[in-house]
Coordinates of N, CA and C in Angstrom, one line a residue:
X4 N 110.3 240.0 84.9 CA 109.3 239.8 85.9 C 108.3 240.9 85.8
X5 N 107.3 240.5 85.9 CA 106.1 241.7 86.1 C 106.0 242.2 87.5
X6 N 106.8 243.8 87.5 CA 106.9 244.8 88.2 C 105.3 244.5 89.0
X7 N 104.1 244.9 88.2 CA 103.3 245.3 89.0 C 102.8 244.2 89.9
X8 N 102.7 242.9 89.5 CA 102.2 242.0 90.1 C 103.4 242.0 91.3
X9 N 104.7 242.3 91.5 CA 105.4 241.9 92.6 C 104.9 243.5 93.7
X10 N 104.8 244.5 93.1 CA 104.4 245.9 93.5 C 102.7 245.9 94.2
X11 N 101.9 245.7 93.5 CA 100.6 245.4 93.6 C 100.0 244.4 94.7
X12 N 100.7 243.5 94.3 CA 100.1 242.4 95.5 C 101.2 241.7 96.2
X13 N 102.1 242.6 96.7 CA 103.1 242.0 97.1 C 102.9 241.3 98.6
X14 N 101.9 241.9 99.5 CA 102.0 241.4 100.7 C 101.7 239.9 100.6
X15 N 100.4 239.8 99.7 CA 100.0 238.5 99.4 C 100.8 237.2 98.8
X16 N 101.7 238.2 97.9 CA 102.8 237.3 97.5 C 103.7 236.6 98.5
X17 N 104.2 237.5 99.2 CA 104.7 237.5 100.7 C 104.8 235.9 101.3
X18 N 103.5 236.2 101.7 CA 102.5 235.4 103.0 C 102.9 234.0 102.3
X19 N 102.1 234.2 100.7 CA 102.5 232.7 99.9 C 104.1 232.0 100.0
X20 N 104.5 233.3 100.0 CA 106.0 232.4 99.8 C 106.2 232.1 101.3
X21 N 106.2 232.8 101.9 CA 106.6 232.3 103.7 C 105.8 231.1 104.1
X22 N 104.3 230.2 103.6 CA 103.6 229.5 103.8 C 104.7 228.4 103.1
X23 N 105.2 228.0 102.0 CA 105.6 227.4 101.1 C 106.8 227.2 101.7
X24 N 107.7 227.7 101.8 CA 109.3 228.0 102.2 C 109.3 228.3 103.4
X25 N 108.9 227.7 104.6 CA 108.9 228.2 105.6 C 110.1 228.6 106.2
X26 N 111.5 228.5 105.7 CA 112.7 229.1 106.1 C 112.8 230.4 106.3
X27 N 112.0 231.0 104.7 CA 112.0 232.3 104.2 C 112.0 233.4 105.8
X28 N 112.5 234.4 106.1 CA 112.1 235.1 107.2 C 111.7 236.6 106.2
X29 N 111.1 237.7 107.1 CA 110.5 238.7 106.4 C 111.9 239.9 106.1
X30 N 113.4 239.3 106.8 CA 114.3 240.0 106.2 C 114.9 239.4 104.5
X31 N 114.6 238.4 104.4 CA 114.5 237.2 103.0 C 113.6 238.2 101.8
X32 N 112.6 238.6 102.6 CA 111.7 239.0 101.5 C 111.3 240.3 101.7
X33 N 111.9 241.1 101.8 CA 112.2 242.7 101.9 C 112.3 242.9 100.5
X34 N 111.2 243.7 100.0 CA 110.8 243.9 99.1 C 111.5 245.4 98.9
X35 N 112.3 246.1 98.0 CA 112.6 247.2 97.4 C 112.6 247.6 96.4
X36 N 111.3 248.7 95.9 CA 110.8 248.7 94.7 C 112.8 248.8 93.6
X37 N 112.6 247.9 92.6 CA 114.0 248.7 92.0 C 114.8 247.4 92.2
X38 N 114.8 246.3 93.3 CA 116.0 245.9 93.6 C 115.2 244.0 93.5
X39 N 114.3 243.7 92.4 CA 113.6 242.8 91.6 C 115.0 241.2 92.1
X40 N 116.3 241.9 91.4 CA 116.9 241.0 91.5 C 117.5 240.5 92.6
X41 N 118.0 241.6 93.3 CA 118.2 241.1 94.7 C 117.3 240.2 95.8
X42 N 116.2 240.7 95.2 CA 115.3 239.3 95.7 C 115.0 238.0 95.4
X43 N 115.1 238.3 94.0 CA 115.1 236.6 93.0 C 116.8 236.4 93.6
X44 N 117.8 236.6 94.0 CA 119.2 236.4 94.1 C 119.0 235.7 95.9
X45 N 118.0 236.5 96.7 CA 118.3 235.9 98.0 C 117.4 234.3 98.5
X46 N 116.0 234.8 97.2 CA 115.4 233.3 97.0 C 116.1 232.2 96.9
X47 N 116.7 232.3 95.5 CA 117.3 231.4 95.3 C 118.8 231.0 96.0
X48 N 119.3 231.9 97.1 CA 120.1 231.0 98.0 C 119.0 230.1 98.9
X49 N 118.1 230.5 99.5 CA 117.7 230.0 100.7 C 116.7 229.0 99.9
X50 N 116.3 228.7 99.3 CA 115.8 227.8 98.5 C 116.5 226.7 97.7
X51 N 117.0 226.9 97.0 CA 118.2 226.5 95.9 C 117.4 226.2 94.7
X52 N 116.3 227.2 94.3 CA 115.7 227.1 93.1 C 116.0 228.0 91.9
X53 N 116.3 227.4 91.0 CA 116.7 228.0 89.6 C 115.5 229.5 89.6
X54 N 116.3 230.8 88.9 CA 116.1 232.0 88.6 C 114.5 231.8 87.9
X55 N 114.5 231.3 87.2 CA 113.4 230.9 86.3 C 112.7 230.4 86.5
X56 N 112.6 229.0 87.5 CA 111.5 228.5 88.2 C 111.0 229.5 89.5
X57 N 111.9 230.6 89.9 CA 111.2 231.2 91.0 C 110.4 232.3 90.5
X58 N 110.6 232.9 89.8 CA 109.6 233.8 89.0 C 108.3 233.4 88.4
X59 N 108.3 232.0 87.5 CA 107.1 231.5 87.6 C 106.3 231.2 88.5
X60 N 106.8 230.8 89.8 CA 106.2 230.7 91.2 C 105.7 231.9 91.6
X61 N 106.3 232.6 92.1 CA 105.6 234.0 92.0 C 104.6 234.6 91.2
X62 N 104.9 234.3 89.4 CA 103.8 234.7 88.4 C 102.6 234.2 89.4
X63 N 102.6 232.2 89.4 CA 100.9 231.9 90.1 C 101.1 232.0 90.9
X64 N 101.4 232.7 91.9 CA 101.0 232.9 93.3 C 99.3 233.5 93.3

């Protein structure tokens, strides 16, 4: 995953995913520079979207 795009524009990324997923809450998407996986890991419970397709989603955000 590209560090800077999740680092850079992360609030925006944010907002996208919370508009789309509206389950998502902002403890879901607690962002810790370092911990990349833990977030693709908590997406994909509360979603039930493959590792791979969530990253791509994020890329176009």
């Amino acid at each position: 995953m590209d560090k800077l795009i999740i680092k850079g524009k992360w609030n925006l990324v944010k907002g996208k995913l919370k508009e789309k997923y509206g389950q998502l809450t902002d403890d879901d998407l607690q962002y810790v520079e370092g911990k990349e996986d833990q977030l693709i890991g908590r997406l994909q419970e509360v979603t039930g979207k493959a590792r791979e397709e969530l990253i791509e989603e994020i890329k176009n955000l």
